[in-house]
mmCIF file with all atom_site columns, C-alpha atoms in Angstrom:
data_model
loop_
_atom_site.group_PDB
_atom_site.id
_atom_site.type_symbol
_atom_site.label_atom_id
_atom_site.label_alt_id
_atom_site.label_comp_id
_atom_site.label_asym_id
_atom_site.label_entity_id
_atom_site.label_seq_id
_atom_site.pdbx_PDB_ins_code
_atom_site.Cartn_x
_atom_site.Cartn_y
_atom_site.Cartn_z
_atom_site.occupancy
_atom_site.B_iso_or_equiv
_atom_site.pdbx_formal_charge
_atom_site.auth_seq_id
_atom_site.auth_comp_id
_atom_site.auth_asym_id
_atom_site.auth_atom_id
_atom_site.pdbx_PDB_model_num
ATOM 1  C CA . PRO A 1 1  ? 71.553  246.879 192.443 1.00 0.00 ? 1  PRO A CA 1
ATOM 2  C CA . LEU A 1 2  ? 69.591  244.286 194.268 1.00 0.00 ? 2  LEU A CA 1
ATOM 3  C CA . GLN A 1 3  ? 72.494  241.981 195.022 1.00 0.00 ? 3  GLN A CA 1
ATOM 4  C CA . ARG A 1 4  ? 74.485  245.234 196.284 1.00 0.00 ? 4  ARG A CA 1
ATOM 5  C CA . GLU A 1 5  ? 71.526  246.152 198.467 1.00 0.00 ? 5  GLU A CA 1
ATOM 6  C CA . HIS A 1 6  ? 71.701  242.579 200.054 1.00 0.00 ? 6  HIS A CA 1
ATOM 7  C CA . LEU A 1 7  ? 75.204  242.843 200.491 1.00 0.00 ? 7  LEU A CA 1
ATOM 8  C CA . GLU A 1 8  ? 75.096  246.550 202.422 1.00 0.00 ? 8  GLU A CA 1
ATOM 9  C CA . LEU A 1 9  ? 72.101  245.209 204.263 1.00 0.00 ? 9  LEU A CA 1
ATOM 10 C CA . SER A 1 10 ? 73.893  242.663 205.469 1.00 0.00 ? 10 SER A CA 1
ATOM 11 C CA . ARG A 1 11 ? 77.264  244.379 206.469 1.00 0.00 ? 11 ARG A CA 1
ATOM 12 C CA . GLU A 1 12 ? 74.783  246.807 208.291 1.00 0.00 ? 12 GLU A CA 1
ATOM 13 C CA . VAL A 1 13 ? 72.667  243.992 210.235 1.00 0.00 ? 13 VAL A CA 1
ATOM 14 C CA . LEU A 1 14 ? 74.969  241.264 210.507 1.00 0.00 ? 14 LEU A CA 1
ATOM 15 C CA . GLY A 1 15 ? 78.397  242.857 210.384 1.00 0.00 ? 15 GLY A CA 1
ATOM 16 C CA . PRO A 1 16 ? 81.112  242.616 207.800 1.00 0.00 ? 16 PRO A CA 1
ATOM 17 C CA . GLU A 1 17 ? 82.786  239.336 209.054 1.00 0.00 ? 17 GLU A CA 1
ATOM 18 C CA . HIS A 1 18 ? 79.356  237.027 209.434 1.00 0.00 ? 18 HIS A CA 1
ATOM 19 C CA . PRO A 1 19 ? 79.283  233.947 207.736 1.00 0.00 ? 19 PRO A CA 1
ATOM 20 C CA . ASN A 1 20 ? 76.173  235.098 205.513 1.00 0.00 ? 20 ASN A CA 1
ATOM 21 C CA . THR A 1 21 ? 77.649  238.381 204.822 1.00 0.00 ? 21 THR A CA 1
ATOM 22 C CA . LEU A 1 22 ? 80.413  237.154 203.591 1.00 0.00 ? 22 LEU A CA 1
ATOM 23 C CA . THR A 1 23 ? 78.439  234.683 201.246 1.00 0.00 ? 23 THR A CA 1
ATOM 24 C CA . ALA A 1 24 ? 76.318  237.931 200.092 1.00 0.00 ? 24 ALA A CA 1
ATOM 25 C CA . LEU A 1 25 ? 80.058  239.446 199.053 1.00 0.00 ? 25 LEU A CA 1
ATOM 26 C CA . SER A 1 26 ? 80.935  236.365 197.226 1.00 0.00 ? 26 SER A CA 1
ATOM 27 C CA . LYS A 1 27 ? 77.737  236.465 195.483 1.00 0.00 ? 27 LYS A CA 1
ATOM 28 C CA . TYR A 1 28 ? 78.065  240.039 194.448 1.00 0.00 ? 28 TYR A CA 1
ATOM 29 C CA . VAL A 1 29 ? 81.750  239.069 193.185 1.00 0.00 ? 29 VAL A CA 1
ATOM 30 C CA . VAL A 1 30 ? 80.432  236.295 191.271 1.00 0.00 ? 30 VAL A CA 1
ATOM 31 C CA . GLY A 1 31 ? 77.629  238.844 189.501 1.00 0.00 ? 31 GLY A CA 1
ATOM 32 C CA . LEU A 1 32 ? 80.180  241.371 188.882 1.00 0.00 ? 32 LEU A CA 1
ATOM 33 C CA . THR A 1 33 ? 82.294  238.893 187.047 1.00 0.00 ? 33 THR A CA 1
ATOM 34 C CA . MET A 1 34 ? 79.568  237.826 185.000 1.00 0.00 ? 34 MET A CA 1
ATOM 35 C CA . LEU A 1 35 ? 79.231  241.276 183.873 1.00 0.00 ? 35 LEU A CA 1
ATOM 36 C CA . HIS A 1 36 ? 82.773  241.421 182.985 1.00 0.00 ? 36 HIS A CA 1
ATOM 37 C CA . ARG A 1 37 ? 83.752  243.965 185.701 1.00 0.00 ? 37 ARG A CA 1
ATOM 38 C CA . ASP A 1 38 ? 86.545  242.004 187.059 1.00 0.00 ? 38 ASP A CA 1
ATOM 39 C CA . ALA A 1 39 ? 88.605  245.303 188.024 1.00 0.00 ? 39 ALA A CA 1
ATOM 40 C CA . ASP A 1 40 ? 85.436  246.302 190.231 1.00 0.00 ? 40 ASP A CA 1
ATOM 41 C CA . ALA A 1 41 ? 85.281  242.650 191.523 1.00 0.00 ? 41 ALA A CA 1
ATOM 42 C CA . GLU A 1 42 ? 88.897  242.261 192.545 1.00 0.00 ? 42 GLU A CA 1
ATOM 43 C CA . PRO A 1 43 ? 89.134  244.166 195.495 1.00 0.00 ? 43 PRO A CA 1
ATOM 44 C CA . MET A 1 44 ? 85.802  242.885 196.833 1.00 0.00 ? 44 MET A CA 1
ATOM 45 C CA . ALA A 1 45 ? 87.002  239.329 195.888 1.00 0.00 ? 45 ALA A CA 1
ATOM 46 C CA . ARG A 1 46 ? 90.422  239.796 198.145 1.00 0.00 ? 46 ARG A CA 1
ATOM 47 C CA . ALA A 1 47 ? 88.160  241.067 200.794 1.00 0.00 ? 47 ALA A CA 1
ATOM 48 C CA . CYS A 1 48 ? 85.956  238.105 200.504 1.00 0.00 ? 48 CYS A CA 1
ATOM 49 C CA . TRP A 1 49 ? 88.964  235.550 200.397 1.00 0.00 ? 49 TRP A CA 1
ATOM 50 C CA . GLU A 1 50 ? 90.428  237.265 203.623 1.00 0.00 ? 50 GLU A CA 1
ATOM 51 C CA . GLY A 1 51 ? 87.305  237.545 205.405 1.00 0.00 ? 51 GLY A CA 1
ATOM 52 C CA . MET A 1 52 ? 86.538  233.600 204.709 1.00 0.00 ? 52 MET A CA 1
ATOM 53 C CA . HIS A 1 53 ? 90.154  232.784 205.591 1.00 0.00 ? 53 HIS A CA 1
ATOM 54 C CA . LYS A 1 54 ? 89.818  234.745 208.902 1.00 0.00 ? 54 LYS A CA 1
ATOM 55 C CA . VAL A 1 55 ? 86.419  233.253 209.843 1.00 0.00 ? 55 VAL A CA 1
ATOM 56 C CA . PHE A 1 56 ? 86.529  229.778 208.764 1.00 0.00 ? 56 PHE A CA 1
ATOM 57 C CA . GLY A 1 57 ? 90.461  228.858 208.656 1.00 0.00 ? 57 GLY A CA 1
ATOM 58 C CA . SER A 1 58 ? 92.367  228.308 205.285 1.00 0.00 ? 58 SER A CA 1
ATOM 59 C CA . ALA A 1 59 ? 90.979  224.747 204.993 1.00 0.00 ? 59 ALA A CA 1
ATOM 60 C CA . HIS A 1 60 ? 87.444  225.484 204.743 1.00 0.00 ? 60 HIS A CA 1
ATOM 61 C CA . SER A 1 61 ? 85.549  224.771 201.430 1.00 0.00 ? 61 SER A CA 1
ATOM 62 C CA . SER A 1 62 ? 84.249  228.593 201.551 1.00 0.00 ? 62 SER A CA 1
ATOM 63 C CA . SER A 1 63 ? 87.540  229.801 201.953 1.00 0.00 ? 63 SER A CA 1
ATOM 64 C CA . LEU A 1 64 ? 89.228  227.858 199.062 1.00 0.00 ? 64 LEU A CA 1
ATOM 65 C CA . GLN A 1 65 ? 86.041  228.747 196.702 1.00 0.00 ? 65 GLN A CA 1
ATOM 66 C CA . ALA A 1 66 ? 86.923  232.284 197.583 1.00 0.00 ? 66 ALA A CA 1
ATOM 67 C CA . LEU A 1 67 ? 90.539  231.936 196.635 1.00 0.00 ? 67 LEU A CA 1
ATOM 68 C CA . GLY A 1 68 ? 89.558  230.201 193.710 1.00 0.00 ? 68 GLY A CA 1
ATOM 69 C CA . ILE A 1 69 ? 87.364  233.118 192.526 1.00 0.00 ? 69 ILE A CA 1
ATOM 70 C CA . TYR A 1 70 ? 90.054  235.672 193.368 1.00 0.00 ? 70 TYR A CA 1
ATOM 71 C CA . ALA A 1 71 ? 92.619  233.868 191.647 1.00 0.00 ? 71 ALA A CA 1
ATOM 72 C CA . GLU A 1 72 ? 90.593  233.634 188.600 1.00 0.00 ? 72 GLU A CA 1
ATOM 73 C CA . ILE A 1 73 ? 90.033  237.129 188.680 1.00 0.00 ? 73 ILE A CA 1
ATOM 74 C CA . LEU A 1 74 ? 93.449  238.214 188.912 1.00 0.00 ? 74 LEU A CA 1
ATOM 75 C CA . ARG A 1 75 ? 94.197  235.631 185.910 1.00 0.00 ? 75 ARG A CA 1
ATOM 76 C CA . ARG A 1 76 ? 91.460  237.324 183.778 1.00 0.00 ? 76 ARG A CA 1
ATOM 77 C CA . LEU A 1 77 ? 92.911  240.884 184.800 1.00 0.00 ? 77 LEU A CA 1
ATOM 78 C CA . GLY A 1 78 ? 96.461  239.746 183.437 1.00 0.00 ? 78 GLY A CA 1
ATOM 79 C CA . ARG A 1 79 ? 98.212  239.280 186.893 1.00 0.00 ? 79 ARG A CA 1
ATOM 80 C CA . GLY A 1 80 ? 98.810  235.595 186.410 1.00 0.00 ? 80 GLY A CA 1
ATOM 81 C CA . GLU A 1 81 ? 101.824 235.627 188.269 1.00 0.00 ? 81 GLU A CA 1
ATOM 82 C CA . GLU A 1 82 ? 99.928  236.912 191.558 1.00 0.00 ? 82 GLU A CA 1
ATOM 83 C CA . ALA A 1 83 ? 97.200  234.150 190.626 1.00 0.00 ? 83 ALA A CA 1
ATOM 84 C CA . GLU A 1 84 ? 99.560  231.507 190.547 1.00 0.00 ? 84 GLU A CA 1
#
């Protein structure tokens, strides 16, 4: 509940594309995957990657990390072709 609250407040106060909000989203996604909630994490991981890509560009370390997390979630969901 605390990570979700942090994410929601970040979105409300800073906006959805603020770097701190995207970082909060990334941490929430990782938290969901640690709870084996990959199906719940997948759309948020995609949104995180898209947001990081838009804000920082494709070569930024945050964008690359978000892409890696998203690909791993897809793989764990049996969607390896999409992840590759």
